[in-house]
Amino acid sequence: MKYLPLLWSGIWRKPARTTLIMLQVAVAFALFGVLQGMKSGVDHVVANARADLLVVHSRVSFADSLPLADLQRIKSVPGVKMVGIVDGLRATYQKPNQPVGVVAADLSQAWVTANVLAVSPQALRAFEQTQTGALITSGLARQYGWKAGDRIPLLSATRQADGSGSWVFDVVGTFVDKLDVQGNDFVLIHYSYLDAARQANKSTVARYIVVLSDPKQALTVADDIDRQFANSSNETQTDSFRELAQSQMQAIGNLNFLIRSVIAAVLFASLFSTATMMMQSIRERSPELAVLKTLGFKARDIFVLILAEAMAICFAAAALGLCLAEVAFPFAARTVPGIAMPAAVVEVGLAASLLVALLSVAAAAVRAAKLEVVAALAIR
Amino acid sequence: MSSSKQFSALVRMNIAGIGQQIGPAVTIVIGIASAVGVLSAMLAMSFGAHREAMADVRADRVVLTSVGSQSVNDSSIPREAASAIGDLPGIRRSAKGQPIAVLEAEVIIEARRREGGARIQFPLYGVSSGLTDLRPELHVSSGRMFRPGLHELIASDLCAREYSGFDIGDRRTLRGGDWTVVGHFDEGPTIVCTLYTDAGSVLAAFGRDSYNDATVMLQSPSGFGAFEAVLKANPGLRVRAEREREVVEQNMKGFDRILQFAAYFVGAIMAIGATLGAMNSLYALVDIRRRDIATLRAIGFGSGPILTAVLAESILLAVLGALVGAGLAWIFFNGLSASPFGVSFQLAVTPLVVAVGAGWALLMGLMGGLLPALRTARVPVTAAFRAS
């Protein structure tokens, strides 16, 4: 405890220098936090994606469709607990630059039970009773002020039977999509309504969502489903959500080398900077340190004192930088929707700051500890 | 002694003195080298991708999409419009006298990367006849051209290299039919995998009765305005024209935004750090030289030259750092293949990238040196005679 005032006065001996070095280290760790946060955030999304849900889509691509007739055959595959239908249309609301995604599904209590989405029992009941009913995400409710009871007119390239591209839905409530980590906003409508009303592509779906009885069987069941449709005119491709998340996130995985280089460069620069500054500081303080030694401070005390000083500066700076990273992260992560900065990044960052402090100050601290009292006092 | 002589003498003295206080100087160089290095590497991605995407663009090629469509994907040109488009005035004719107008039906398909197995989506274009007239840069590098109606396709060299399932003779099942890869083609630098087959097969297999878009070659690049006027005079066609360059740039927009944001976001943060580091080091240098500065003042050096000499030193070190940084970026990243977000290209550390880095370094040197330089002006002459 008695060292604390000494430590404090050592840190603030040259306020401008300490402030600058702290800012520099803070900036370095802000960047570390954002970049490492994005990398870990991506890993986190993949690890959290559900392995017990499969997506069946056309082997051609996600943009292609499958016949509705496949539903029964998929249901009959052993290990399949439930199959949901997903289709949709792209629409705009009022202006061409206000796109609204519309997802059509055969929503029922089973979806809620399977934890695919969350919706209140009242809203679900209202949805089931309204043919043109629509559930909306809370984001849409906020953005356009939509609420239950509203009729929302949308414009789409998907035509109705009469050739018109305008679609009107009745908002019956809100829902939360439990699968979509990206937080996309969309309108959920009845598949049966969409299919009856549209002009083309009747009795087709964009994809099926399969809930498994046993997540461990994901691979076998996926293969069984694809085998059902092999060599048909609509071959399927079945993947688990986790697999999809993985391939989606792999798109930025190629940048890992670059991210690592940036982190290395920024940490190296701040390490070197801290090291020179501490060395310079020790040189200037030789007489003061010599006085401490004369007063009875042991070499080890001085060593620990200098070490503690650097660690305090780096730790505080890193904490500041990581706070900045938390603030800047959502801004930077816009390019990769749906990822959050894991807490572990902060822990690793703080630990790394202590390591930077140790490495950068070791030489200076040894020099300070070995100081010859007479020689040091003799320096002018 | 004139100010300029004083200045040059001081700069020489400072440079000669760097050897004695190597720490702060090296700190400045390293800090700025890492900032410029990172900025260069990030910009090299954006520049590299752009260079390859734009390499094949021709000023006389024009893309026609339907009025009201956002992109090629939701554009739709009915089959019946095909001959009307070919008959439009201003379109160049091939050696056989046919108008060079190719209608394209686009289908998105997916394949796995050879490395890592990631699934990537890319377009299969069903094209009407005349592909090689429209794209003279395209030539078959192995195998042969597809024959219409036989469910044959050709894949770009990039596809064959980066994705599995595109070797010659490989079959792909699309909509019930087996489609055979019969050839590979080289179309110059590209960033996305491309497949071609005949339009008739695609329309039949996918049950469609409209193309997505048409690409035509004009008689001359300057004919674009007249061609647009012709389209305006034919509202029944419901198509609009865009230069190929505009379409490619439009497609690159999202990708560019991500890369440039990354480059300037990360670069700016590192530049702030490097500037702070430079400032700190220069303060230290000025402190070390306190007595020297006071002595110089005492023998008649003006504060102006002393101040600018510090600034010059800071900028010199910054530019040195920029060169080191850009050099490292060139060694480690130039020509490196990257394939983020489903596109493939090589990073290019071009002179322009280096120039941008050097420009940033100048700014960092100037900003970092300003306050320490001003401090020299405040060193009292008496400091020369005071002990420490």
PDB file of N, CA, C and O in Angstrom, chain B residues 2-66:
ATOM      1  N   SER B   2      21.576  33.070 -43.115  1.00  0.00           N
ATOM      2  CA  SER B   2      20.164  33.221 -43.468  1.00  0.00           C
ATOM      3  C   SER B   2      19.343  32.100 -42.839  1.00  0.00           C
ATOM      4  O   SER B   2      19.877  31.054 -42.451  1.00  0.00           O
ATOM      5  N   SER B   3      18.039  32.308 -42.779  1.00  0.00           N
ATOM      6  CA  SER B   3      17.151  31.319 -42.164  1.00  0.00           C
ATOM      7  C   SER B   3      17.243  29.979 -42.874  1.00  0.00           C
ATOM      8  O   SER B   3      17.283  28.923 -42.253  1.00  0.00           O
ATOM      9  N   SER B   4      17.311  30.050 -44.223  1.00  0.00           N
ATOM     10  CA  SER B   4      17.303  28.788 -44.961  1.00  0.00           C
ATOM     11  C   SER B   4      18.605  28.024 -44.711  1.00  0.00           C
ATOM     12  O   SER B   4      18.609  26.804 -44.597  1.00  0.00           O
ATOM     13  N   LYS B   5      19.714  28.757 -44.605  1.00  0.00           N
ATOM     14  CA  LYS B   5      20.992  28.088 -44.298  1.00  0.00           C
ATOM     15  C   LYS B   5      20.933  27.474 -42.910  1.00  0.00           C
ATOM     16  O   LYS B   5      21.387  26.351 -42.694  1.00  0.00           O
ATOM     17  N   GLN B   6      20.389  28.254 -41.974  1.00  0.00           N
ATOM     18  CA  GLN B   6      20.239  27.742 -40.606  1.00  0.00           C
ATOM     19  C   GLN B   6      19.426  26.454 -40.629  1.00  0.00           C
ATOM     20  O   GLN B   6      19.778  25.460 -40.007  1.00  0.00           O
ATOM     21  N   PHE B   7      18.336  26.527 -41.406  1.00  0.00           N
ATOM     22  CA  PHE B   7      17.418  25.382 -41.471  1.00  0.00           C
ATOM     23  C   PHE B   7      18.136  24.133 -41.980  1.00  0.00           C
ATOM     24  O   PHE B   7      18.092  23.064 -41.373  1.00  0.00           O
ATOM     25  N   SER B   8      18.877  24.303 -43.112  1.00  0.00           N
ATOM     26  CA  SER B   8      19.510  23.115 -43.682  1.00  0.00           C
ATOM     27  C   SER B   8      20.616  22.598 -42.758  1.00  0.00           C
ATOM     28  O   SER B   8      20.809  21.389 -42.613  1.00  0.00           O
ATOM     29  N   ALA B   9      21.319  23.517 -42.097  1.00  0.00           N
ATOM     30  CA  ALA B   9      22.346  23.083 -41.156  1.00  0.00           C
ATOM     31  C   ALA B   9      21.717  22.285 -40.019  1.00  0.00           C
ATOM     32  O   ALA B   9      22.229  21.236 -39.606  1.00  0.00           O
ATOM     33  N   LEU B  10      20.564  22.776 -39.549  1.00  0.00           N
ATOM     34  CA  LEU B  10      19.892  22.111 -38.424  1.00  0.00           C
ATOM     35  C   LEU B  10      19.391  20.727 -38.826  1.00  0.00           C
ATOM     36  O   LEU B  10      19.506  19.764 -38.066  1.00  0.00           O
ATOM     37  N   VAL B  11      18.804  20.650 -40.045  1.00  0.00           N
ATOM     38  CA  VAL B  11      18.294  19.354 -40.494  1.00  0.00           C
ATOM     39  C   VAL B  11      19.434  18.347 -40.553  1.00  0.00           C
ATOM     40  O   VAL B  11      19.330  17.222 -40.077  1.00  0.00           O
ATOM     41  N   ARG B  12      20.574  18.824 -41.139  1.00  0.00           N
ATOM     42  CA  ARG B  12      21.723  17.904 -41.223  1.00  0.00           C
ATOM     43  C   ARG B  12      22.181  17.486 -39.830  1.00  0.00           C
ATOM     44  O   ARG B  12      22.475  16.334 -39.575  1.00  0.00           O
ATOM     45  N   MET B  13      22.206  18.447 -38.912  1.00  0.00           N
ATOM     46  CA  MET B  13      22.643  18.146 -37.553  1.00  0.00           C
ATOM     47  C   MET B  13      21.689  17.146 -36.891  1.00  0.00           C
ATOM     48  O   MET B  13      22.123  16.178 -36.264  1.00  0.00           O
ATOM     49  N   ASN B  14      20.387  17.364 -37.074  1.00  0.00           N
ATOM     50  CA  ASN B  14      19.401  16.473 -36.462  1.00  0.00           C
ATOM     51  C   ASN B  14      19.532  15.053 -37.002  1.00  0.00           C
ATOM     52  O   ASN B  14      19.470  14.078 -36.251  1.00  0.00           O
ATOM     53  N   ILE B  15      19.720  14.961 -38.327  1.00  0.00           N
ATOM     54  CA  ILE B  15      19.836  13.632 -38.927  1.00  0.00           C
ATOM     55  C   ILE B  15      21.091  12.932 -38.411  1.00  0.00           C
ATOM     56  O   ILE B  15      21.065  11.749 -38.063  1.00  0.00           O
ATOM     57  N   ALA B  16      22.177  13.706 -38.336  1.00  0.00           N
ATOM     58  CA  ALA B  16      23.422  13.127 -37.830  1.00  0.00           C
ATOM     59  C   ALA B  16      23.254  12.687 -36.384  1.00  0.00           C
ATOM     60  O   ALA B  16      23.843  11.695 -35.944  1.00  0.00           O
ATOM     61  N   GLY B  17      22.392  13.434 -35.648  1.00  0.00           N
ATOM     62  CA  GLY B  17      22.211  13.128 -34.232  1.00  0.00           C
ATOM     63  C   GLY B  17      21.298  11.951 -33.960  1.00  0.00           C
ATOM     64  O   GLY B  17      21.226  11.446 -32.849  1.00  0.00           O
ATOM     65  N   ILE B  18      20.577  11.502 -34.999  1.00  0.00           N
ATOM     66  CA  ILE B  18      19.619  10.415 -34.795  1.00  0.00           C
ATOM     67  C   ILE B  18      20.301   9.176 -34.247  1.00  0.00           C
ATOM     68  O   ILE B  18      19.767   8.478 -33.395  1.00  0.00           O
ATOM     69  N   GLY B  19      21.533   8.952 -34.715  1.00  0.00           N
ATOM     70  CA  GLY B  19      22.268   7.778 -34.265  1.00  0.00           C
ATOM     71  C   GLY B  19      22.403   7.709 -32.751  1.00  0.00           C
ATOM     72  O   GLY B  19      22.370   6.623 -32.162  1.00  0.00           O
ATOM     73  N   GLN B  20      22.512   8.876 -32.110  1.00  0.00           N
ATOM     74  CA  GLN B  20      22.680   8.870 -30.656  1.00  0.00           C
ATOM     75  C   GLN B  20      21.366   8.635 -29.914  1.00  0.00           C
ATOM     76  O   GLN B  20      21.363   8.143 -28.803  1.00  0.00           O
ATOM     77  N   GLN B  21      20.260   9.031 -30.552  1.00  0.00           N
ATOM     78  CA  GLN B  21      18.959   8.790 -29.899  1.00  0.00           C
ATOM     79  C   GLN B  21      18.110   7.937 -30.826  1.00  0.00           C
ATOM     80  O   GLN B  21      17.074   8.355 -31.308  1.00  0.00           O
ATOM     81  N   ILE B  22      18.587   6.725 -31.031  1.00  0.00           N
ATOM     82  CA  ILE B  22      17.965   5.882 -32.044  1.00  0.00           C
ATOM     83  C   ILE B  22      16.546   5.462 -31.643  1.00  0.00           C
ATOM     84  O   ILE B  22      15.668   5.329 -32.480  1.00  0.00           O
ATOM     85  N   GLY B  23      16.318   5.304 -30.335  1.00  0.00           N
ATOM     86  CA  GLY B  23      15.023   4.793 -29.850  1.00  0.00           C
ATOM     87  C   GLY B  23      13.829   5.565 -30.377  1.00  0.00           C
ATOM     88  O   GLY B  23      12.990   5.013 -31.087  1.00  0.00           O
ATOM     89  N   PRO B  24      13.739   6.871 -30.054  1.00  0.00           N
ATOM     90  CA  PRO B  24      12.566   7.632 -30.495  1.00  0.00           C
ATOM     91  C   PRO B  24      12.401   7.633 -32.017  1.00  0.00           C
ATOM     92  O   PRO B  24      11.287   7.492 -32.521  1.00  0.00           O
ATOM     93  N   ALA B  25      13.524   7.765 -32.748  1.00  0.00           N
ATOM     94  CA  ALA B  25      13.430   7.803 -34.203  1.00  0.00           C
ATOM     95  C   ALA B  25      12.872   6.492 -34.742  1.00  0.00           C
ATOM     96  O   ALA B  25      11.977   6.481 -35.599  1.00  0.00           O
ATOM     97  N   VAL B  26      13.400   5.369 -34.232  1.00  0.00           N
ATOM     98  CA  VAL B  26      12.925   4.069 -34.704  1.00  0.00           C
ATOM     99  C   VAL B  26      11.449   3.889 -34.347  1.00  0.00           C
ATOM    100  O   VAL B  26      10.672   3.327 -35.127  1.00  0.00           O
ATOM    101  N   THR B  27      11.065   4.406 -33.175  1.00  0.00           N
ATOM    102  CA  THR B  27       9.658   4.296 -32.780  1.00  0.00           C
ATOM    103  C   THR B  27       8.749   4.985 -33.796  1.00  0.00           C
ATOM    104  O   THR B  27       7.710   4.452 -34.179  1.00  0.00           O
ATOM    105  N   ILE B  28       9.172   6.160 -34.230  1.00  0.00           N
ATOM    106  CA  ILE B  28       8.363   6.893 -35.215  1.00  0.00           C
ATOM    107  C   ILE B  28       8.257   6.080 -36.499  1.00  0.00           C
ATOM    108  O   ILE B  28       7.168   5.867 -37.036  1.00  0.00           O
ATOM    109  N   VAL B  29       9.419   5.587 -36.970  1.00  0.00           N
ATOM    110  CA  VAL B  29       9.427   4.852 -38.240  1.00  0.00           C
ATOM    111  C   VAL B  29       8.551   3.598 -38.136  1.00  0.00           C
ATOM    112  O   VAL B  29       7.728   3.323 -39.019  1.00  0.00           O
ATOM    113  N   ILE B  30       8.688   2.855 -37.047  1.00  0.00           N
ATOM    114  CA  ILE B  30       7.915   1.616 -36.903  1.00  0.00           C
ATOM    115  C   ILE B  30       6.423   1.912 -36.828  1.00  0.00           C
ATOM    116  O   ILE B  30       5.603   1.259 -37.479  1.00  0.00           O
ATOM    117  N   GLY B  31       6.068   2.920 -36.033  1.00  0.00           N
ATOM    118  CA  GLY B  31       4.656   3.258 -35.888  1.00  0.00           C
ATOM    119  C   GLY B  31       4.032   3.599 -37.226  1.00  0.00           C
ATOM    120  O   GLY B  31       2.973   3.074 -37.595  1.00  0.00           O
ATOM    121  N   ILE B  32       4.720   4.456 -37.969  1.00  0.00           N
ATOM    122  CA  ILE B  32       4.146   4.898 -39.241  1.00  0.00           C
ATOM    123  C   ILE B  32       4.229   3.788 -40.280  1.00  0.00           C
ATOM    124  O   ILE B  32       3.314   3.615 -41.085  1.00  0.00           O
ATOM    125  N   ALA B  33       5.291   2.989 -40.221  1.00  0.00           N
ATOM    126  CA  ALA B  33       5.402   1.860 -41.154  1.00  0.00           C
ATOM    127  C   ALA B  33       4.234   0.901 -40.965  1.00  0.00           C
ATOM    128  O   ALA B  33       3.644   0.422 -41.939  1.00  0.00           O
ATOM    129  N   SER B  34       3.864   0.626 -39.715  1.00  0.00           N
ATOM    130  CA  SER B  34       2.761  -0.328 -39.543  1.00  0.00           C
ATOM    131  C   SER B  34       1.440   0.271 -40.001  1.00  0.00           C
ATOM    132  O   SER B  34       0.623  -0.426 -40.608  1.00  0.00           O
ATOM    133  N   ALA B  35       1.246   1.564 -39.733  1.00  0.00           N
ATOM    134  CA  ALA B  35      -0.007   2.177 -40.190  1.00  0.00           C
ATOM    135  C   ALA B  35      -0.096   2.176 -41.715  1.00  0.00           C
ATOM    136  O   ALA B  35      -1.103   1.764 -42.290  1.00  0.00           O
ATOM    137  N   VAL B  36       0.981   2.615 -42.365  1.00  0.00           N
ATOM    138  CA  VAL B  36       0.963   2.681 -43.830  1.00  0.00           C
ATOM    139  C   VAL B  36       0.925   1.271 -44.431  1.00  0.00           C
ATOM    140  O   VAL B  36       0.246   1.032 -45.431  1.00  0.00           O
ATOM    141  N   GLY B  37       1.634   0.346 -43.793  1.00  0.00           N
ATOM    142  CA  GLY B  37       1.631  -1.031 -44.287  1.00  0.00           C
ATOM    143  C   GLY B  37       0.231  -1.611 -44.289  1.00  0.00           C
ATOM    144  O   GLY B  37      -0.215  -2.212 -45.270  1.00  0.00           O
ATOM    145  N   VAL B  38      -0.477  -1.408 -43.193  1.00  0.00           N
ATOM    146  CA  VAL B  38      -1.835  -1.947 -43.093  1.00  0.00           C
ATOM    147  C   VAL B  38      -2.762  -1.252 -44.090  1.00  0.00           C
ATOM    148  O   VAL B  38      -3.526  -1.899 -44.810  1.00  0.00           O
ATOM    149  N   LEU B  39      -2.644   0.062 -44.165  1.00  0.00           N
ATOM    150  CA  LEU B  39      -3.477   0.804 -45.119  1.00  0.00           C
ATOM    151  C   LEU B  39      -3.218   0.312 -46.545  1.00  0.00           C
ATOM    152  O   LEU B  39      -4.148   0.054 -47.314  1.00  0.00           O
ATOM    153  N   SER B  40      -1.937   0.138 -46.883  1.00  0.00           N
ATOM    154  CA  SER B  40      -1.586  -0.310 -48.235  1.00  0.00           C
ATOM    155  C   SER B  40      -2.156  -1.693 -48.520  1.00  0.00           C
ATOM    156  O   SER B  40      -2.698  -1.941 -49.592  1.00  0.00           O
ATOM    157  N   ALA B  41      -2.030  -2.589 -47.548  1.00  0.00           N
ATOM    158  CA  ALA B  41      -2.512  -3.953 -47.764  1.00  0.00           C
ATOM    159  C   ALA B  41      -4.017  -3.961 -47.990  1.00  0.00           C
ATOM    160  O   ALA B  41      -4.530  -4.661 -48.868  1.00  0.00           O
ATOM    161  N   MET B  42      -4.733  -3.144 -47.192  1.00  0.00           N
ATOM    162  CA  MET B  42      -6.181  -3.115 -47.336  1.00  0.00           C
ATOM    163  C   MET B  42      -6.579  -2.475 -48.671  1.00  0.00           C
ATOM    164  O   MET B  42      -7.478  -2.965 -49.357  1.00  0.00           O
ATOM    165  N   LEU B  43      -5.906  -1.386 -49.017  1.00  0.00           N
ATOM    166  CA  LEU B  43      -6.224  -0.735 -50.289  1.00  0.00           C
ATOM    167  C   LEU B  43      -5.866  -1.642 -51.460  1.00  0.00           C
ATOM    168  O   LEU B  43      -6.530  -1.620 -52.500  1.00  0.00           O
ATOM    169  N   ALA B  44      -4.816  -2.451 -51.279  1.00  0.00           N
ATOM    170  CA  ALA B  44      -4.388  -3.345 -52.353  1.00  0.00           C
ATOM    171  C   ALA B  44      -5.497  -4.328 -52.709  1.00  0.00           C
ATOM    172  O   ALA B  44      -5.613  -4.765 -53.853  1.00  0.00           O
ATOM    173  N   MET B  45      -6.329  -4.671 -51.731  1.00  0.00           N
ATOM    174  CA  MET B  45      -7.460  -5.565 -52.010  1.00  0.00           C
ATOM    175  C   MET B  45      -8.444  -4.867 -52.932  1.00  0.00           C
ATOM    176  O   MET B  45      -8.854  -5.397 -53.958  1.00  0.00           O
ATOM    177  N   SER B  46      -8.843  -3.684 -52.509  1.00  0.00           N
ATOM    178  CA  SER B  46      -9.834  -2.946 -53.277  1.00  0.00           C
ATOM    179  C   SER B  46      -9.301  -2.625 -54.682  1.00  0.00           C
ATOM    180  O   SER B  46      -9.996  -2.802 -55.680  1.00  0.00           O
ATOM    181  N   PHE B  47      -8.043  -2.197 -54.765  1.00  0.00           N
ATOM    182  CA  PHE B  47      -7.448  -1.865 -56.065  1.00  0.00           C
ATOM    183  C   PHE B  47      -7.326  -3.113 -56.932  1.00  0.00           C
ATOM    184  O   PHE B  47      -7.604  -3.076 -58.124  1.00  0.00           O
ATOM    185  N   GLY B  48      -6.871  -4.204 -56.307  1.00  0.00           N
ATOM    186  CA  GLY B  48      -6.671  -5.443 -57.060  1.00  0.00           C
ATOM    187  C   GLY B  48      -7.980  -5.946 -57.640  1.00  0.00           C
ATOM    188  O   GLY B  48      -8.071  -6.290 -58.822  1.00  0.00           O
ATOM    189  N   ALA B  49      -9.016  -5.951 -56.807  1.00  0.00           N
ATOM    190  CA  ALA B  49     -10.318  -6.442 -57.258  1.00  0.00           C
ATOM    191  C   ALA B  49     -10.850  -5.563 -58.384  1.00  0.00           C
ATOM    192  O   ALA B  49     -11.341  -6.046 -59.395  1.00  0.00           O
ATOM    193  N   HIS B  50     -10.692  -4.256 -58.201  1.00  0.00           N
ATOM    194  CA  HIS B  50     -11.194  -3.326 -59.187  1.00  0.00           C
ATOM    195  C   HIS B  50     -10.477  -3.485 -60.516  1.00  0.00           C
ATOM    196  O   HIS B  50     -11.094  -3.495 -61.572  1.00  0.00           O
ATOM    197  N   ARG B  51      -9.166  -3.624 -60.434  1.00  0.00           N
ATOM    198  CA  ARG B  51      -8.370  -3.733 -61.654  1.00  0.00           C
ATOM    199  C   ARG B  51      -8.812  -4.944 -62.459  1.00  0.00           C
ATOM    200  O   ARG B  51      -8.984  -4.875 -63.668  1.00  0.00           O
ATOM    201  N   GLU B  52      -9.020  -6.071 -61.748  1.00  0.00           N
ATOM    202  CA  GLU B  52      -9.381  -7.285 -62.472  1.00  0.00           C
ATOM    203  C   GLU B  52     -10.815  -7.221 -62.995  1.00  0.00           C
ATOM    204  O   GLU B  52     -11.104  -7.715 -64.076  1.00  0.00           O
ATOM    205  N   ALA B  53     -11.695  -6.604 -62.211  1.00  0.00           N
ATOM    206  CA  ALA B  53     -13.092  -6.541 -62.645  1.00  0.00           C
ATOM    207  C   ALA B  53     -13.244  -5.636 -63.869  1.00  0.00           C
ATOM    208  O   ALA B  53     -14.079  -5.869 -64.729  1.00  0.00           O
ATOM    209  N   MET B  54     -12.421  -4.604 -63.936  1.00  0.00           N
ATOM    210  CA  MET B  54     -12.569  -3.605 -64.991  1.00  0.00           C
ATOM    211  C   MET B  54     -11.762  -3.936 -66.242  1.00  0.00           C
ATOM    212  O   MET B  54     -11.901  -3.269 -67.269  1.00  0.00           O
ATOM    213  N   ALA B  55     -10.892  -4.944 -66.149  1.00  0.00           N
ATOM    214  CA  ALA B  55      -9.926  -5.182 -67.221  1.00  0.00           C
ATOM    215  C   ALA B  55     -10.594  -5.413 -68.571  1.00  0.00           C
ATOM    216  O   ALA B  55     -10.089  -4.983 -69.600  1.00  0.00           O
ATOM    217  N   ASP B  56     -11.735  -6.094 -68.569  1.00  0.00           N
ATOM    218  CA  ASP B  56     -12.357  -6.486 -69.831  1.00  0.00           C
ATOM    219  C   ASP B  56     -13.412  -5.515 -70.328  1.00  0.00           C
ATOM    220  O   ASP B  56     -13.998  -5.715 -71.381  1.00  0.00           O
ATOM    221  N   VAL B  57     -13.663  -4.493 -69.528  1.00  0.00           N
ATOM    222  CA  VAL B  57     -14.761  -3.599 -69.880  1.00  0.00           C
ATOM    223  C   VAL B  57     -14.473  -2.874 -71.186  1.00  0.00           C
ATOM    224  O   VAL B  57     -13.367  -2.412 -71.426  1.00  0.00           O
ATOM    225  N   ARG B  58     -15.463  -2.838 -72.066  1.00  0.00           N
ATOM    226  CA  ARG B  58     -15.305  -2.131 -73.342  1.00  0.00           C
ATOM    227  C   ARG B  58     -16.303  -0.998 -73.420  1.00  0.00           C
ATOM    228  O   ARG B  58     -17.457  -1.132 -73.011  1.00  0.00           O
ATOM    229  N   ALA B  59     -15.883   0.102 -73.983  1.00  0.00           N
ATOM    230  CA  ALA B  59     -16.738   1.290 -74.044  1.00  0.00           C
ATOM    231  C   ALA B  59     -17.878   1.114 -75.041  1.00  0.00           C
ATOM    232  O   ALA B  59     -18.875   1.821 -74.986  1.00  0.00           O
ATOM    233  N   ASP B  60     -17.710   0.183 -75.997  1.00  0.00           N
ATOM    234  CA  ASP B  60     -18.769   0.044 -77.008  1.00  0.00           C
ATOM    235  C   ASP B  60     -19.751  -1.079 -76.670  1.00  0.00           C
ATOM    236  O   ASP B  60     -20.599  -1.422 -77.479  1.00  0.00           O
ATOM    237  N   ARG B  61     -19.621  -1.667 -75.473  1.00  0.00           N
ATOM    238  CA  ARG B  61     -20.592  -2.701 -75.089  1.00  0.00           C
ATOM    239  C   ARG B  61     -21.632  -2.090 -74.170  1.00  0.00           C
ATOM    240  O   ARG B  61     -21.301  -1.367 -73.238  1.00  0.00           O
ATOM    241  N   VAL B  62     -22.872  -2.436 -74.428  1.00  0.00           N
ATOM    242  CA  VAL B  62     -23.981  -1.821 -73.701  1.00  0.00           C
ATOM    243  C   VAL B  62     -24.913  -2.927 -73.214  1.00  0.00           C
ATOM    244  O   VAL B  62     -25.182  -3.881 -73.944  1.00  0.00           O
ATOM    245  N   VAL B  63     -25.359  -2.816 -71.973  1.00  0.00           N
ATOM    246  CA  VAL B  63     -26.249  -3.819 -71.401  1.00  0.00           C
ATOM    247  C   VAL B  63     -27.673  -3.274 -71.386  1.00  0.00           C
ATOM    248  O   VAL B  63     -27.906  -2.141 -70.953  1.00  0.00           O
ATOM    249  N   LEU B  64     -28.610  -4.073 -71.870  1.00  0.00           N
ATOM    250  CA  LEU B  64     -30.017  -3.667 -71.879  1.00  0.00           C
ATOM    251  C   LEU B  64     -30.774  -4.455 -70.810  1.00  0.00           C
ATOM    252  O   LEU B  64     -30.703  -5.673 -70.771  1.00  0.00           O
ATOM    253  N   THR B  65     -31.486  -3.727 -69.954  1.00  0.00           N
ATOM    254  CA  THR B  65     -32.329  -4.384 -68.962  1.00  0.00           C
ATOM    255  C   THR B  65     -33.726  -3.794 -69.055  1.00  0.00           C
ATOM    256  O   THR B  65     -33.910  -2.728 -69.638  1.00  0.00           O
ATOM    257  N   SER B  66     -34.680  -4.482 -68.434  1.00  0.00           N
ATOM    258  CA  SER B  66     -36.047  -4.000 -68.559  1.00  0.00           C
ATOM    259  C   SER B  66     -36.255  -2.757 -67.705  1.00  0.00           C
ATOM    260  O   SER B  66     -35.644  -2.604 -66.650  1.00  0.00           O
TER     261      SER B  66
END
